[in-house]
Short mmCIF file of N, CA and C in Angstrom, two decimals:
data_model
loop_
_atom_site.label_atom_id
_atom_site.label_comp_id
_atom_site.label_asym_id
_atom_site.label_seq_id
_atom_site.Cartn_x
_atom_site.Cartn_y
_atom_site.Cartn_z
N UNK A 1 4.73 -1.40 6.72
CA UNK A 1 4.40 -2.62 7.41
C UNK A 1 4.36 -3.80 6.44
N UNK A 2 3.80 -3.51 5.67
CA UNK A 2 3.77 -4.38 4.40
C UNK A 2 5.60 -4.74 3.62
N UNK A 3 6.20 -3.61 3.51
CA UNK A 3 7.53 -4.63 2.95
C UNK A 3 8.16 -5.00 4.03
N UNK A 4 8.41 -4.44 4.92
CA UNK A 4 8.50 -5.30 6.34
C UNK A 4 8.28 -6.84 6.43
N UNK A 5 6.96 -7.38 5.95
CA UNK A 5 6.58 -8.21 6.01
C UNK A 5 6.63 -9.13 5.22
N UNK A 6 6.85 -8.66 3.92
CA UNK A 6 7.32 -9.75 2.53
C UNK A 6 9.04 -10.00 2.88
N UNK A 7 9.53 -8.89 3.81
CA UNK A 7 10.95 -9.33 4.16
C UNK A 7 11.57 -10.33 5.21
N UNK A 8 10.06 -10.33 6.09
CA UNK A 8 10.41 -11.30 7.08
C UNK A 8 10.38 -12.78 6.42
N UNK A 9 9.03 -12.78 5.91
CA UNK A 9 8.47 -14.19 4.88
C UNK A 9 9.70 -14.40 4.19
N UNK A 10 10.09 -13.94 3.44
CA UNK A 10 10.94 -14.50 2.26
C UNK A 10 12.32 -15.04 3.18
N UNK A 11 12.71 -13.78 4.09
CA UNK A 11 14.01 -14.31 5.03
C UNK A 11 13.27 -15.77 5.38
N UNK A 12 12.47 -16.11 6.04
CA UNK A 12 11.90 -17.11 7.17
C UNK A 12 11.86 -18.08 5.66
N UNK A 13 11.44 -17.94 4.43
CA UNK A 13 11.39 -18.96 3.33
C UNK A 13 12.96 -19.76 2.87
N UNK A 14 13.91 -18.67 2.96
CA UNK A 14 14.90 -18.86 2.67
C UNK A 14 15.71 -19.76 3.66
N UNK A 15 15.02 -19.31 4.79
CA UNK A 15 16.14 -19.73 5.83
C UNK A 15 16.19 -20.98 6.65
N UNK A 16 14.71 -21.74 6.01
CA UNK A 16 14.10 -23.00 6.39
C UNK A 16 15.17 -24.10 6.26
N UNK A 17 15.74 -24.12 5.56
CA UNK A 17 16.86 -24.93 5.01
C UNK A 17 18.27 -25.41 6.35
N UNK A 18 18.07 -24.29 6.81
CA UNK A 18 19.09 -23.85 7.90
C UNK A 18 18.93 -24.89 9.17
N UNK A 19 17.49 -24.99 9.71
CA UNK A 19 17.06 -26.29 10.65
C UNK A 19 17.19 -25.26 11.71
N UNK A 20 17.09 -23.77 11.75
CA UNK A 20 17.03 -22.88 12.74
C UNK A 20 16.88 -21.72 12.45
N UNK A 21 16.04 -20.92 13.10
CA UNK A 21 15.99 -19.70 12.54
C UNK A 21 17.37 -18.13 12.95
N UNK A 22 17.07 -17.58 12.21
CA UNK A 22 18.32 -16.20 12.11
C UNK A 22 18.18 -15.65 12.83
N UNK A 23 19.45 -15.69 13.77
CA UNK A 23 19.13 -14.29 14.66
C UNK A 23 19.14 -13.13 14.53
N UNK A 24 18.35 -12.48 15.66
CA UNK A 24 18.01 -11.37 15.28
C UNK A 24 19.22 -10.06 14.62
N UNK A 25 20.23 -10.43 14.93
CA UNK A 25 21.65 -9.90 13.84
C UNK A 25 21.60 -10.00 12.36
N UNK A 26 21.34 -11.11 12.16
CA UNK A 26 21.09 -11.62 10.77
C UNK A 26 20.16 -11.17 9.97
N UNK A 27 19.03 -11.03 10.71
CA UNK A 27 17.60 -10.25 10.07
C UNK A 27 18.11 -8.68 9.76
N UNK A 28 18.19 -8.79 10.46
CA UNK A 28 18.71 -6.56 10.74
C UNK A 28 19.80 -6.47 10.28
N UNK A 29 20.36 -6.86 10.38
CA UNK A 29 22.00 -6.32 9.78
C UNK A 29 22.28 -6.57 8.32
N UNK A 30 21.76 -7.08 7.59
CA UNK A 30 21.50 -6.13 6.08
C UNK A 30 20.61 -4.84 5.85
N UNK A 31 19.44 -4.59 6.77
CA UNK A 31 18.82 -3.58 6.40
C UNK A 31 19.14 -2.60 7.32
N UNK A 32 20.13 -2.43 8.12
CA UNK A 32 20.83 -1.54 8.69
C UNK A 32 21.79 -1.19 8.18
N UNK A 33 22.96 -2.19 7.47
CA UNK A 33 24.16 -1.64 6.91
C UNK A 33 24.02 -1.00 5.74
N UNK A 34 22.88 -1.49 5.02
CA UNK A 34 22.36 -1.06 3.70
C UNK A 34 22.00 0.28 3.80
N UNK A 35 20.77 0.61 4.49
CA UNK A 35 20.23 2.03 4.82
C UNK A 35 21.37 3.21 5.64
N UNK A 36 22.12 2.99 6.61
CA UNK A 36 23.03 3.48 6.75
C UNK A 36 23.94 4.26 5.70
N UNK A 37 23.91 2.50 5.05
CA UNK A 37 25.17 3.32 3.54
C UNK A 37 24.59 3.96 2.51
N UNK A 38 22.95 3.64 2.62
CA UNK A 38 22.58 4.75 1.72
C UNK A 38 22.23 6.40 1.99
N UNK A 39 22.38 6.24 3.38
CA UNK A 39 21.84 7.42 4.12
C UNK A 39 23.48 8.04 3.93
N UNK A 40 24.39 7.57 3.94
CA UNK A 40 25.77 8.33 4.22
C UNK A 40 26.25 9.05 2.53
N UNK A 41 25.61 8.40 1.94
CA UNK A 41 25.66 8.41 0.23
C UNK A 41 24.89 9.47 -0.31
N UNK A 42 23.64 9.68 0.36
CA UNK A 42 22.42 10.32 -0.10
C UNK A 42 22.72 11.83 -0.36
N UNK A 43 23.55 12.35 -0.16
CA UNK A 43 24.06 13.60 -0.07
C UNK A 43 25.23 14.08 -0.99
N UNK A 44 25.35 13.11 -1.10
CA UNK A 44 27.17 12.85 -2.20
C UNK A 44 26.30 12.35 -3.62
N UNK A 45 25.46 11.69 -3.46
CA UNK A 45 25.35 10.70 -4.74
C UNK A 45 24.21 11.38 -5.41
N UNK A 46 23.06 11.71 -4.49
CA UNK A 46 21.19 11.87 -5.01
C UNK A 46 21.00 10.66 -4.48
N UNK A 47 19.62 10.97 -4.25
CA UNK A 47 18.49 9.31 -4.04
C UNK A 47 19.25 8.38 -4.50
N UNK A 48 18.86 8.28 -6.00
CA UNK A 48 18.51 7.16 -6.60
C UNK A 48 20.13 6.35 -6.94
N UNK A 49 20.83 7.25 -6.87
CA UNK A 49 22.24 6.43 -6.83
C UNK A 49 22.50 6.06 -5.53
N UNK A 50 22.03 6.54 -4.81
CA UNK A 50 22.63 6.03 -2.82
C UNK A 50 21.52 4.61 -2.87
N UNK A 51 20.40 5.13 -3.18
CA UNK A 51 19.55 3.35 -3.75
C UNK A 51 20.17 2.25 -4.06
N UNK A 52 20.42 2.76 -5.09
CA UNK A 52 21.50 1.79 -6.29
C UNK A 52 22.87 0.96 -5.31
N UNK A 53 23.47 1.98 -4.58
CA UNK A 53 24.88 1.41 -3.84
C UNK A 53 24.58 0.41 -3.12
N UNK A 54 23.28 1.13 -2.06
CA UNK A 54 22.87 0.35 -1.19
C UNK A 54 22.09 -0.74 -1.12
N UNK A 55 21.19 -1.42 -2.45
CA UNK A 55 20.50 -2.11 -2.73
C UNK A 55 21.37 -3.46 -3.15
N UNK A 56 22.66 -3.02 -3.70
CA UNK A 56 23.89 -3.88 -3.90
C UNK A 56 24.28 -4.24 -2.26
N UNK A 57 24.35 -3.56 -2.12
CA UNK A 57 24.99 -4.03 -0.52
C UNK A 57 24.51 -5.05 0.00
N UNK A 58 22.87 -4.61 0.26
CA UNK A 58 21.75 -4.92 1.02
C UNK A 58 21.31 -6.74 0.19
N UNK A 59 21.77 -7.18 -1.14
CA UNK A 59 21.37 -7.93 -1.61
C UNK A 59 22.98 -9.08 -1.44
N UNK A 60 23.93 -8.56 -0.90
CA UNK A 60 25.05 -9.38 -0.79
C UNK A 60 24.99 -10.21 0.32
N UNK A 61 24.30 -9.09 1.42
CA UNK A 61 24.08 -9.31 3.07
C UNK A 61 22.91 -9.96 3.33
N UNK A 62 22.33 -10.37 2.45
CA UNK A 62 20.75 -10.80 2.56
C UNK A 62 21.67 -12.02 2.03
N UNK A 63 22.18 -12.56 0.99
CA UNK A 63 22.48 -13.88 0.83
C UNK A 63 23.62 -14.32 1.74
N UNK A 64 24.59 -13.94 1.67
CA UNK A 64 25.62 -14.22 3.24
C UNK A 64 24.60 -14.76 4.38
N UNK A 65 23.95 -13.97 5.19
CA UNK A 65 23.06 -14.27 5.82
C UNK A 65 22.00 -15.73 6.13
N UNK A 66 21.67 -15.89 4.65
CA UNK A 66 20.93 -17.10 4.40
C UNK A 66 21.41 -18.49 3.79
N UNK A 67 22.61 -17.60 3.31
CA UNK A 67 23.63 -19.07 2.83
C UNK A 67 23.37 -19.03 1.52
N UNK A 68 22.66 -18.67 0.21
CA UNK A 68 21.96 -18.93 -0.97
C UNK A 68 22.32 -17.96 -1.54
N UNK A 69 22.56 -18.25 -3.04
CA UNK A 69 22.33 -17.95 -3.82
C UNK A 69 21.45 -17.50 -4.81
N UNK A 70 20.74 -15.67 -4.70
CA UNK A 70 19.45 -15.32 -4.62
C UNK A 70 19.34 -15.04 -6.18
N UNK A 71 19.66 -15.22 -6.74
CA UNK A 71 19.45 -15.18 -8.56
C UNK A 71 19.06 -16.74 -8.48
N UNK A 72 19.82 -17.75 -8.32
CA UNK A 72 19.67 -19.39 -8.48
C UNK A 72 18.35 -19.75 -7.78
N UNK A 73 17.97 -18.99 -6.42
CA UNK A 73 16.88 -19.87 -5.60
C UNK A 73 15.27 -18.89 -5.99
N UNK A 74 14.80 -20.05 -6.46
CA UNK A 74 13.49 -18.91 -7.31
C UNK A 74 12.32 -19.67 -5.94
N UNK A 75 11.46 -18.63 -6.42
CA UNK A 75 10.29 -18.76 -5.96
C UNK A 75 8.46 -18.48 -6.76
N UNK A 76 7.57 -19.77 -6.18
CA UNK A 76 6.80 -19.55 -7.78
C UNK A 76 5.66 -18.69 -7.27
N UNK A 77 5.59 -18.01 -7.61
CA UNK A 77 4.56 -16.46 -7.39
C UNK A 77 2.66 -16.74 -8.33
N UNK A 78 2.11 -15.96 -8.89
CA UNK A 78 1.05 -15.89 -9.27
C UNK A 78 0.83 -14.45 -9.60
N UNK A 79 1.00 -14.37 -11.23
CA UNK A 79 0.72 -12.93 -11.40
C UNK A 79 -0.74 -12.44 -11.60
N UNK A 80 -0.93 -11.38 -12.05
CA UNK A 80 -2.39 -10.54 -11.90
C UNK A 80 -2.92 -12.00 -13.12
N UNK A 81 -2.79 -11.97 -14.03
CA UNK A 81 -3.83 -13.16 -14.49
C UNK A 81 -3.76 -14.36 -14.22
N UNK A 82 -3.15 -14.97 -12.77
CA UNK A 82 -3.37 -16.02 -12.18
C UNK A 82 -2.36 -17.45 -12.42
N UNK A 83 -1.53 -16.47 -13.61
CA UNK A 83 -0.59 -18.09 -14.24
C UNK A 83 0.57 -17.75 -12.96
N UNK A 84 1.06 -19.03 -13.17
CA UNK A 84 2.46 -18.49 -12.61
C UNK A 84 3.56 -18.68 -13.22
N UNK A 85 4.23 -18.18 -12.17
CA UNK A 85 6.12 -18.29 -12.59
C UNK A 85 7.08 -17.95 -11.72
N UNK A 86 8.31 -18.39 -12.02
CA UNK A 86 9.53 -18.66 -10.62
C UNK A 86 10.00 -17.29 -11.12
N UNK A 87 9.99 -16.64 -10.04
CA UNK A 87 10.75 -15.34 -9.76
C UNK A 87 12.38 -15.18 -8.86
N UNK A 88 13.09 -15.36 -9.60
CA UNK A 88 14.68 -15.35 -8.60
C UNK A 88 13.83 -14.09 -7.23
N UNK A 89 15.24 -15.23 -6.09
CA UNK A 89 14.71 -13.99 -4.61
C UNK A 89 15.48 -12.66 -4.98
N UNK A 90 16.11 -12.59 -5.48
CA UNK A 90 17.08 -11.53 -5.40
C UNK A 90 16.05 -10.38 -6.74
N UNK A 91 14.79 -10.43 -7.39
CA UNK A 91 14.22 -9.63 -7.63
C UNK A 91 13.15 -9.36 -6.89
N UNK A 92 12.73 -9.80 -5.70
CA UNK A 92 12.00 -10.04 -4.39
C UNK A 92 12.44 -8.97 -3.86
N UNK A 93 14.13 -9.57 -3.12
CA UNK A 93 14.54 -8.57 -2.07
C UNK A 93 14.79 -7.04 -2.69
N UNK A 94 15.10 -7.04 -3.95
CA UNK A 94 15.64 -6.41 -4.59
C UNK A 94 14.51 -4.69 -4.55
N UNK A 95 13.02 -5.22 -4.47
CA UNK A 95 12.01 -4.64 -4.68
C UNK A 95 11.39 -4.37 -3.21
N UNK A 96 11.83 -4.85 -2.20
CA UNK A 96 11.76 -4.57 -0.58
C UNK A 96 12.45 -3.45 -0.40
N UNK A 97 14.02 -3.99 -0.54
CA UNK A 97 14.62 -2.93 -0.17
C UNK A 97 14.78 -1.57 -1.04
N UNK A 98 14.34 -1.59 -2.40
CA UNK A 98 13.81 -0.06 -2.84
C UNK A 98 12.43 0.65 -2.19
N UNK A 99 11.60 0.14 -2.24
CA UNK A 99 10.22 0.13 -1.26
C UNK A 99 10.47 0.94 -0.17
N UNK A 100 11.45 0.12 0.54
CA UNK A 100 11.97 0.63 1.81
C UNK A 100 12.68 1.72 1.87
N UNK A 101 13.39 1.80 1.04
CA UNK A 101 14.44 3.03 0.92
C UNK A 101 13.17 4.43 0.39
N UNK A 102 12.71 4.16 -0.32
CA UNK A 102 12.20 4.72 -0.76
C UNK A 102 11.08 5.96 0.50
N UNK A 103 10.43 4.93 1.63
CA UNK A 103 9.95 5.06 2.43
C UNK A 103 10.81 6.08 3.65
N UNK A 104 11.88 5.16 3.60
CA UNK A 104 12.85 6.09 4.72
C UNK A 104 13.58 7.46 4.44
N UNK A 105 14.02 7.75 2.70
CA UNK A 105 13.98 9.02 1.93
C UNK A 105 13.30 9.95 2.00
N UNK A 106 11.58 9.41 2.22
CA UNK A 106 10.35 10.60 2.21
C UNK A 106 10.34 10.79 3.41
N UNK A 107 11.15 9.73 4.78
CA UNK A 107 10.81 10.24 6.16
C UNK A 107 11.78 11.59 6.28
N UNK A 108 13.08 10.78 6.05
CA UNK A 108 14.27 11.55 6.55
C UNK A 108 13.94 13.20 5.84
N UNK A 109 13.14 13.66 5.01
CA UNK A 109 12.95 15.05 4.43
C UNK A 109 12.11 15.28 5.61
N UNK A 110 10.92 14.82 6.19
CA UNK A 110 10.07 15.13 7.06
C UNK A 110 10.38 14.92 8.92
N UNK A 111 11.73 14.89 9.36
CA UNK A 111 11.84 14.15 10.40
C UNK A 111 13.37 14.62 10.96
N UNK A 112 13.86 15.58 12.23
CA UNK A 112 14.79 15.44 12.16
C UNK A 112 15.86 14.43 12.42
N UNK A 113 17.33 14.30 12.60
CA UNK A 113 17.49 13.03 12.30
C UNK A 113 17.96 12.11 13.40
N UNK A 114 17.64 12.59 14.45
CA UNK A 114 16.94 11.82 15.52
C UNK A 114 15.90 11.16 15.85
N UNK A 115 14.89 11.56 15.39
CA UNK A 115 13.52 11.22 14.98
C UNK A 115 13.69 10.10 14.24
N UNK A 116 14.57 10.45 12.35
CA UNK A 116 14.37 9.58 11.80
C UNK A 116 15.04 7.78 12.19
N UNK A 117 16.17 8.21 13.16
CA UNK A 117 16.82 7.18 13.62
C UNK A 117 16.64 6.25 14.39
N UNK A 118 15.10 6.58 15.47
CA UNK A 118 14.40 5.87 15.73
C UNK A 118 13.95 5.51 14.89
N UNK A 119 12.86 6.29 13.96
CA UNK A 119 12.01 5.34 13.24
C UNK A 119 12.71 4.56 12.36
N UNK A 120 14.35 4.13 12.06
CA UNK A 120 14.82 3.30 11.31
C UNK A 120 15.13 2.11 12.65
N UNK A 121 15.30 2.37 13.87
CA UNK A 121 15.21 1.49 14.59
C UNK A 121 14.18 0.50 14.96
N UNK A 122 12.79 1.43 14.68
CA UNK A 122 12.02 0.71 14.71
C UNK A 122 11.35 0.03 14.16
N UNK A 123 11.68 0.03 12.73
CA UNK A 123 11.40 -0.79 11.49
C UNK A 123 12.31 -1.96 11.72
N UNK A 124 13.98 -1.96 12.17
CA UNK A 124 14.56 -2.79 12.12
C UNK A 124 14.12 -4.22 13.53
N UNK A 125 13.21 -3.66 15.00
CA UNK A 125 12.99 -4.39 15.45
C UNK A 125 11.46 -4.88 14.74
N UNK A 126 10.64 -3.99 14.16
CA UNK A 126 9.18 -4.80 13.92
C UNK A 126 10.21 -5.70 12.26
N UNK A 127 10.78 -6.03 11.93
CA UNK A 127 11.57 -6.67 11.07
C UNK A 127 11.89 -8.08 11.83
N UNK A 128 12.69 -8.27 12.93
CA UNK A 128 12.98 -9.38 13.38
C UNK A 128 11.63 -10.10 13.90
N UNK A 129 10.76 -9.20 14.69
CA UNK A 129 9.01 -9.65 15.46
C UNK A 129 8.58 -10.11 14.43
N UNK A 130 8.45 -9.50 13.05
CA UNK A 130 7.88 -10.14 12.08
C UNK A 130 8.40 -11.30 11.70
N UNK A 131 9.65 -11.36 11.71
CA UNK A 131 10.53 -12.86 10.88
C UNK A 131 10.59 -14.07 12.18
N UNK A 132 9.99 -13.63 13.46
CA UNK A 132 9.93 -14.81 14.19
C UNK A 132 8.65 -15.66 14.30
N UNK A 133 8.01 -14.91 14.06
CA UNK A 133 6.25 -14.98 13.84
C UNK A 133 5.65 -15.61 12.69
N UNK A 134 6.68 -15.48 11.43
CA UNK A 134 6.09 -15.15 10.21
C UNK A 134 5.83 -16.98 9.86
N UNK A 135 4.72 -16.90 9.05
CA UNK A 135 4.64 -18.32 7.99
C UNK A 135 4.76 -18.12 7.09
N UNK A 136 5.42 -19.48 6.67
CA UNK A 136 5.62 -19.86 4.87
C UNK A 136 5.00 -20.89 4.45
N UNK A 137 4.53 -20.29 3.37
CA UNK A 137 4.04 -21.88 2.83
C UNK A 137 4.77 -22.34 1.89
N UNK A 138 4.97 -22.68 0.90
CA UNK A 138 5.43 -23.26 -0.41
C UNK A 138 6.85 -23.95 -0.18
N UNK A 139 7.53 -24.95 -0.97
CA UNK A 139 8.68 -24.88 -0.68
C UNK A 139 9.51 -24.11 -1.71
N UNK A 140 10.45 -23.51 -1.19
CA UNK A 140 11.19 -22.91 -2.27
C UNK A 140 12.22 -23.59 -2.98
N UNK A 141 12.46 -23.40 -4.33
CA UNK A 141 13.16 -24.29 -5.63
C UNK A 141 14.60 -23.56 -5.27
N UNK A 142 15.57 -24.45 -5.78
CA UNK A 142 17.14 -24.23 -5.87
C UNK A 142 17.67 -23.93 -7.09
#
């Protein structure tokens, strides 16, 4: 629920620029084509390389999507001792969608894969509910 939710924010941060928000295609359809291709990989590759493919994917389709350039467009964070600093989005998304993968890896062992295909469906609609809902505060740097 939680990277869910840093994914809606950051989409909804990114996408302010736009003068409209993403439809619900736009939201989902990186973290569907991504997980898909890592799920089709996962068997051929191991985990952590079907990660790897798909985290590339998932970070091409996340900027297409938003129009930006996610290494260039930073955002200024606050680390554990309170200073801050601009973090590119693309080590943001970058850390969602392992999170995530990571999450849907430990399902798909526990779940057959019907089961698990809802529950990737249903991450992908509480994904858009979240990104229509969601607030941002800060503005984000170019």
């Amino acid at each position: 629920n939680k990277t869910i939710y840093r994914y809606a924010v950051s989409l909804k941060e990114l996408s302010r620029d736009l003068g409209r928000d993403l439809s619900r295609h736009k939201v989902q359809s990186p973290l569907r084509r991504s997980i898909n291709k890592m799920l089709r990989y996962v068997r051929i590759e191991g985990e952590e390389d079907a990660k790897g493919i798909a985290v590339d994917k998932f970070l091409e389709l996340v900027s297409r999507a938003v129009g930006k350039d996610l290494e260039k467009t930073t955002k200024k964070i606050r680390d554990e001792q309170g200073s801050e600093k601009e973090v590119p989005y693309r080590a943001i998304f970058f850390d969602i969608f392992m999170d995530l993968a990571s999450i849907i890896l430990r399902a798909k062992k526990m779940m057959p894969p019907s089961k698990l295909r809802e529950f990737i469906e249903d991450i992908l609609d509480s994904a858009y509910e979240k990104y229509k809902y969601a607030k941002v505060g800060e503005e984000v740097r170019k």
